[in-house]
Amino acid sequence: MPFGTSRVDPAAKKNRGIHIYASPQTQKKMKPSIPLRRICRGTNFNIRSTTSPALVPRILHQQRTPPTPSPRSTPVTTTTRRSFNLSSLSSLFPPGNGNRNDSSKSRVLTATRTLPYPPSALFEVISSVESYSQFLPFLTASTVTHRDPETGYPTRAFLTVGYGPLSETFTSRVDCNRDNWTVEARSGAKFGVDSKDGQEGGIFPGANEGIFEYLSTKWELVPVQGGSVQTRVQLEIQFEFRNQLHAAMMSAVEGQMAGVMIEAFEKRIREVEGR
C-alpha cells in the first residue's frame, strides 16, 4: 500500500536527519492507523506534509551503531617468591671476632701472645704433635705416624678435628723447622696431602667425612729483644669448609678458635716449665 516516500531535504541543514514526506492522500489513509510518529519514536525522523505527487512508498529504518566498548584492562598479578639457601643459616649464629670473611668458606685466623719463655722451650712443646689432643681444644685425637730419622721430629700425623657432632680426621704433613722456630701441620689437597698419604692400612677412619677442604696450622716463635727472656708466639690457622652448612655451624666458635688455642698452649707451657 503506497503511503509516502522519503528523501533528504537539502534545506533542513539544522535538523541533520532523514525527512519523510507524505502526500495528503497518504496522510488520510494513515489517520485510522498508528501514527507514523509513534512508529518512528526513538528514531531521528522529521515528519512533514507535502502536496507533491504520489511517490513510490519506501520505509527506511535507521539503526544507530552502538559504540564499541573499550576493552577492559587485564589485571596484572605479581607473585613474590622468597628463596632459601644454606648460607642464610649463618645469621642464626653470633659472629665471632677475628679476621674472617663471611662471604667465603675459607678462613684465616690469627692470634699472638708474648710469653716469658725462651723459644727453645716453646718449640719442644709445639713440636710434640702427639700430645696436641691433650691440651688443644677442637683436636680430639693426634697420632704421629712418621718421624724424621735424624731429628726425631714428626713428619706425618693423623689429626682429628671435632666440634659438637662434627668430626674429621686428617692426614697431616708436619714440618718442624728449628732454625726458623716454626712448626706447620698441613692437610688437604691444596697442600698436596691426600687422605691416604702415609696410611699403610687404607684410609684412616673418618678421613673423608668432609668438614674441611683443607686445614693448616702454623706456629711461629719470634725472640723478643730486651733485658728479659721473652718470645712472641704467633699462631695462624687456615681452613676452608666443604659447604656452607658446616660454615654456619662453626661460625659461633671459629673467630675465637685461634685465641683459645694459644691460651691452651700457654697453659701447657706453664705446666711443663712449672711456672
GROMACS .gro file of C-alpha atoms in nm:
model
  275
    1MET     CA    1   0.000   0.000   0.000
    2PRO     CA    2   0.163   0.331  -0.104
    3PHE     CA    3   0.168   0.580   0.175
    4GLY     CA    4   0.462   0.808   0.108
    5THR     CA    5   0.825   0.837   0.025
    6SER     CA    6   1.144   0.964   0.178
    7ARG     CA    7   1.412   1.198   0.064
    8VAL     CA    8   1.677   1.420   0.210
    9ASP     CA    9   1.564   1.777   0.247
   10PRO     CA   10   1.856   1.998   0.146
   11ALA     CA   11   1.702   2.291   0.332
   12ALA     CA   12   1.689   2.103   0.660
   13LYS     CA   13   2.055   2.151   0.743
   14LYS     CA   14   1.987   2.225   1.105
   15ASN     CA   15   1.791   1.909   1.167
   16ARG     CA   16   2.054   1.681   1.021
   17GLY     CA   17   1.804   1.396   0.992
   18ILE     CA   18   1.605   1.197   0.740
   19HIS     CA   19   1.276   1.355   0.638
   20ILE     CA   20   0.972   1.155   0.529
   21TYR     CA   21   0.722   1.334   0.307
   22ALA     CA   22   0.365   1.208   0.292
   23SER     CA   23   0.105   1.313   0.037
   24PRO     CA   24  -0.238   1.429   0.152
   25GLN     CA   25  -0.392   1.106   0.030
   26THR     CA   26  -0.140   0.909   0.225
   27GLN     CA   27  -0.195   1.116   0.538
   28LYS     CA   28  -0.570   1.047   0.524
   29LYS     CA   29  -0.506   0.677   0.498
   30MET     CA   30  -0.268   0.691   0.791
   31LYS     CA   31  -0.513   0.855   1.031
   32PRO     CA   32  -0.702   0.540   1.128
   33SER     CA   33  -0.384   0.352   1.178
   34ILE     CA   34  -0.098   0.401   1.420
   35PRO     CA   35   0.055   0.745   1.374
   36LEU     CA   36   0.382   0.743   1.196
   37ARG     CA   37   0.534   0.947   1.477
   38ARG     CA   38   0.465   0.661   1.717
   39ILE     CA   39   0.617   0.411   1.479
   40CYS     CA   40   0.929   0.618   1.439
   41ARG     CA   41   0.958   0.714   1.802
   42GLY     CA   42   1.315   0.698   1.917
   43THR     CA   43   1.446   0.749   1.564
   44ASN     CA   44   1.578   1.075   1.425
   45PHE     CA   45   1.290   1.135   1.179
   46ASN     CA   46   1.110   1.457   1.098
   47ILE     CA   47   0.752   1.422   0.964
   48ARG     CA   48   0.639   1.691   0.722
   49SER     CA   49   0.333   1.706   0.488
   50THR     CA   50   0.367   1.800   0.122
   51THR     CA   51   0.150   1.846  -0.186
   52SER     CA   52   0.399   1.677  -0.415
   53PRO     CA   53   0.270   1.400  -0.641
   54ALA     CA   54   0.247   1.048  -0.505
   55LEU     CA   55   0.574   0.868  -0.485
   56VAL     CA   56   0.667   0.506  -0.454
   57PRO     CA   57   0.640   0.422  -0.085
   58ARG     CA   58   0.954   0.326   0.095
   59ILE     CA   59   1.022   0.257   0.459
   60LEU     CA   60   1.357   0.349   0.589
   61HIS     CA   61   1.481   0.233   0.914
   62GLN     CA   62   1.795   0.384   1.057
   63GLN     CA   63   1.972   0.189   1.326
   64ARG     CA   64   2.237   0.351   1.525
   65THR     CA   65   2.555   0.155   1.567
   66PRO     CA   66   2.624   0.114   1.937
   67PRO     CA   67   2.964   0.240   2.046
   68THR     CA   68   3.232  -0.022   2.071
   69PRO     CA   69   3.307  -0.079   2.438
   70SER     CA   70   3.665  -0.015   2.534
   71PRO     CA   71   3.846  -0.335   2.625
   72ARG     CA   72   3.894  -0.384   2.995
   73SER     CA   73   4.249  -0.393   3.105
   74THR     CA   74   4.355  -0.730   3.238
   75PRO     CA   75   4.477  -0.701   3.599
   76VAL     CA   76   4.841  -0.796   3.650
   77THR     CA   77   4.913  -1.030   3.940
   78THR     CA   78   5.263  -1.020   4.090
   79THR     CA   79   5.378  -1.317   4.294
   80THR     CA   80   5.674  -1.271   4.523
   81ARG     CA   81   5.878  -1.581   4.596
   82ARG     CA   82   6.130  -1.600   4.868
   83SER     CA   83   6.424  -1.831   4.824
   84PHE     CA   84   6.615  -2.001   5.099
   85ASN     CA   85   6.970  -2.135   5.092
   86LEU     CA   86   7.211  -2.275   5.340
   87SER     CA   87   7.423  -1.963   5.351
   88SER     CA   88   7.139  -1.783   5.531
   89LEU     CA   89   7.190  -2.016   5.830
   90SER     CA   90   7.494  -1.811   5.928
   91SER     CA   91   7.260  -1.539   6.053
   92LEU     CA   92   7.135  -1.779   6.322
   93PHE     CA   93   7.475  -1.787   6.493
   94PRO     CA   94   7.652  -1.499   6.668
   95PRO     CA   95   7.954  -1.374   6.473
   96GLY     CA   96   8.290  -1.438   6.629
   97ASN     CA   97   8.581  -1.199   6.640
   98GLY     CA   98   8.893  -1.231   6.430
   99ASN     CA   99   8.970  -1.159   6.069
  100ARG     CA  100   8.740  -1.389   5.881
  101ASN     CA  101   8.545  -1.333   5.562
  102ASP     CA  102   8.180  -1.439   5.595
  103SER     CA  103   8.120  -1.422   5.219
  104SER     CA  104   8.361  -1.714   5.161
  105LYS     CA  105   8.402  -2.063   5.300
  106SER     CA  106   8.775  -2.007   5.351
  107ARG     CA  107   8.906  -1.866   5.678
  108VAL     CA  108   9.234  -1.726   5.809
  109LEU     CA  109   9.253  -1.686   6.187
  110THR     CA  110   9.545  -1.542   6.379
  111ALA     CA  111   9.643  -1.492   6.741
  112THR     CA  112   9.957  -1.357   6.909
  113ARG     CA  113  10.086  -1.387   7.263
  114THR     CA  114  10.414  -1.283   7.425
  115LEU     CA  115  10.533  -1.537   7.682
  116PRO     CA  116  10.822  -1.518   7.932
  117TYR     CA  117  11.000  -1.826   7.796
  118PRO     CA  118  11.287  -1.890   7.556
  119PRO     CA  119  11.193  -2.012   7.208
  120SER     CA  120  11.367  -2.346   7.260
  121ALA     CA  121  11.133  -2.446   7.543
  122LEU     CA  122  10.828  -2.338   7.348
  123PHE     CA  123  10.946  -2.521   7.038
  124GLU     CA  124  10.966  -2.854   7.221
  125VAL     CA  125  10.604  -2.828   7.328
  126ILE     CA  126  10.480  -2.722   6.986
  127SER     CA  127  10.670  -2.993   6.801
  128SER     CA  128  10.522  -3.260   7.029
  129VAL     CA  129  10.233  -3.320   6.789
  130GLU     CA  130  10.133  -3.647   6.953
  131SER     CA  131  10.033  -3.454   7.268
  132TYR     CA  132   9.812  -3.200   7.090
  133SER     CA  133   9.491  -3.379   7.181
  134GLN     CA  134   9.582  -3.349   7.549
  135PHE     CA  135   9.567  -2.970   7.565
  136LEU     CA  136   9.447  -2.816   7.237
  137PRO     CA  137   9.071  -2.760   7.205
  138PHE     CA  138   8.891  -2.883   6.892
  139LEU     CA  139   9.159  -3.151   6.850
  140THR     CA  140   9.022  -3.481   6.980
  141ALA     CA  141   9.297  -3.718   6.860
  142SER     CA  142   9.658  -3.689   6.744
  143THR     CA  143   9.878  -3.975   6.627
  144VAL     CA  144  10.227  -3.945   6.480
  145THR     CA  145  10.292  -4.199   6.203
  146HIS     CA  146  10.629  -4.088   6.064
  147ARG     CA  147  10.934  -3.912   6.210
  148ASP     CA  148  11.247  -3.764   6.067
  149PRO     CA  149  11.524  -4.021   6.121
  150GLU     CA  150  11.781  -3.752   6.203
  151THR     CA  151  11.592  -3.506   6.423
  152GLY     CA  152  11.319  -3.731   6.555
  153TYR     CA  153  11.057  -3.463   6.487
  154PRO     CA  154  10.727  -3.580   6.337
  155THR     CA  155  10.673  -3.559   5.960
  156ARG     CA  156  10.332  -3.729   5.929
  157ALA     CA  157  10.040  -3.743   6.170
  158PHE     CA  158   9.671  -3.816   6.195
  159LEU     CA  159   9.484  -3.521   6.346
  160THR     CA  160   9.116  -3.545   6.431
  161VAL     CA  161   8.929  -3.217   6.450
  162GLY     CA  162   8.589  -3.212   6.616
  163TYR     CA  163   8.326  -2.974   6.743
  164GLY     CA  164   7.987  -3.093   6.862
  165PRO     CA  165   7.850  -3.353   6.619
  166LEU     CA  166   8.116  -3.271   6.355
  167SER     CA  167   8.438  -3.468   6.339
  168GLU     CA  168   8.702  -3.526   6.075
  169THR     CA  169   9.043  -3.694   6.072
  170PHE     CA  170   9.319  -3.552   5.854
  171THR     CA  171   9.644  -3.695   5.732
  172SER     CA  172   9.877  -3.405   5.805
  173ARG     CA  173  10.221  -3.326   5.674
  174VAL     CA  174  10.425  -3.186   5.962
  175ASP     CA  175  10.726  -2.960   5.915
  176CYS     CA  176  10.932  -2.876   6.224
  177ASN     CA  177  11.200  -2.619   6.147
  178ARG     CA  178  11.414  -2.541   6.448
  179ASP     CA  179  11.626  -2.291   6.258
  180ASN     CA  180  11.324  -2.067   6.192
  181TRP     CA  181  11.135  -2.169   6.506
  182THR     CA  182  10.830  -2.278   6.308
  183VAL     CA  183  10.602  -2.581   6.322
  184GLU     CA  184  10.347  -2.637   6.046
  185ALA     CA  185  10.083  -2.907   6.005
  186ARG     CA  186   9.907  -2.903   5.667
  187SER     CA  187   9.624  -3.122   5.546
  188GLY     CA  188   9.423  -3.136   5.226
  189ALA     CA  189   9.471  -3.145   4.850
  190LYS     CA  190   9.561  -2.774   4.847
  191PHE     CA  191   9.894  -2.865   5.006
  192GLY     CA  192   9.939  -3.188   4.810
  193VAL     CA  193   9.843  -3.408   5.103
  194ASP     CA  194   9.594  -3.682   5.020
  195SER     CA  195   9.382  -3.854   5.284
  196LYS     CA  196   9.557  -4.186   5.202
  197ASP     CA  197   9.903  -4.031   5.217
  198GLY     CA  198  10.122  -4.220   5.461
  199GLN     CA  199   9.850  -4.471   5.557
  200GLU     CA  200   9.951  -4.830   5.504
  201GLY     CA  201   9.620  -4.976   5.614
  202GLY     CA  202   9.400  -4.769   5.384
  203ILE     CA  203   9.201  -4.460   5.469
  204PHE     CA  204   9.209  -4.367   5.834
  205PRO     CA  205   8.859  -4.386   5.992
  206GLY     CA  206   8.681  -4.056   5.944
  207ALA     CA  207   8.934  -3.922   5.693
  208ASN     CA  208   8.669  -3.841   5.435
  209GLU     CA  209   8.379  -3.719   5.648
  210GLY     CA  210   8.409  -3.388   5.471
  211ILE     CA  211   8.408  -3.090   5.708
  212PHE     CA  212   8.711  -2.914   5.561
  213GLU     CA  213   8.865  -2.890   5.217
  214TYR     CA  214   9.198  -2.818   5.381
  215LEU     CA  215   9.340  -2.727   5.722
  216SER     CA  216   9.671  -2.565   5.808
  217THR     CA  217   9.817  -2.457   6.141
  218LYS     CA  218  10.143  -2.267   6.170
  219TRP     CA  219  10.323  -2.181   6.490
  220GLU     CA  220  10.600  -1.924   6.470
  221LEU     CA  221  10.827  -1.819   6.757
  222VAL     CA  222  10.998  -1.480   6.748
  223PRO     CA  223  11.251  -1.396   7.022
  224VAL     CA  224  11.185  -1.054   7.174
  225GLN     CA  225  11.492  -0.835   7.215
  226GLY     CA  226  11.526  -0.684   7.560
  227GLY     CA  227  11.652  -0.733   7.909
  228SER     CA  228  11.428  -1.030   7.999
  229VAL     CA  229  11.374  -1.352   7.808
  230GLN     CA  230  11.053  -1.330   7.611
  231THR     CA  231  10.916  -1.492   7.299
  232ARG     CA  232  10.631  -1.379   7.082
  233VAL     CA  233  10.415  -1.673   6.980
  234GLN     CA  234  10.220  -1.631   6.656
  235LEU     CA  235   9.953  -1.880   6.552
  236GLU     CA  236   9.792  -1.879   6.210
  237ILE     CA  237   9.510  -2.116   6.116
  238GLN     CA  238   9.389  -2.152   5.757
  239PHE     CA  239   9.099  -2.371   5.658
  240GLU     CA  240   8.809  -2.393   5.418
  241PHE     CA  241   8.474  -2.552   5.489
  242ARG     CA  242   8.342  -2.802   5.241
  243ASN     CA  243   7.993  -2.648   5.239
  244GLN     CA  244   7.805  -2.351   5.383
  245LEU     CA  245   7.617  -2.564   5.635
  246HIS     CA  246   7.939  -2.653   5.815
  247ALA     CA  247   8.049  -2.292   5.792
  248ALA     CA  248   7.727  -2.182   5.960
  249MET     CA  249   7.756  -2.442   6.237
  250MET     CA  250   8.115  -2.343   6.315
  251SER     CA  251   8.064  -1.968   6.288
  252ALA     CA  252   7.980  -1.944   6.659
  253VAL     CA  253   8.332  -2.050   6.761
  254GLU     CA  254   8.563  -2.011   6.462
  255GLY     CA  255   8.650  -1.649   6.534
  256GLN     CA  256   8.767  -1.745   6.884
  257MET     CA  257   8.947  -2.062   6.778
  258ALA     CA  258   9.298  -1.920   6.742
  259GLY     CA  259   9.279  -1.725   7.068
  260VAL     CA  260   9.152  -2.027   7.261
  261MET     CA  261   9.425  -2.249   7.116
  262ILE     CA  262   9.707  -2.010   7.205
  263GLU     CA  263   9.569  -1.973   7.558
  264ALA     CA  264   9.564  -2.352   7.589
  265PHE     CA  265   9.923  -2.361   7.462
  266GLU     CA  266  10.027  -2.104   7.726
  267LYS     CA  267   9.867  -2.315   7.997
  268ARG     CA  268  10.050  -2.621   7.868
  269ILE     CA  269  10.384  -2.437   7.875
  270ARG     CA  270  10.330  -2.333   8.236
  271GLU     CA  271  10.258  -2.693   8.329
  272VAL     CA  272  10.571  -2.821   8.152
  273GLU     CA  273  10.802  -2.547   8.282
  274GLY     CA  274  10.646  -2.547   8.628
  275ARG     CA  275  10.597  -2.170   8.635
   0.00000   0.00000   0.00000
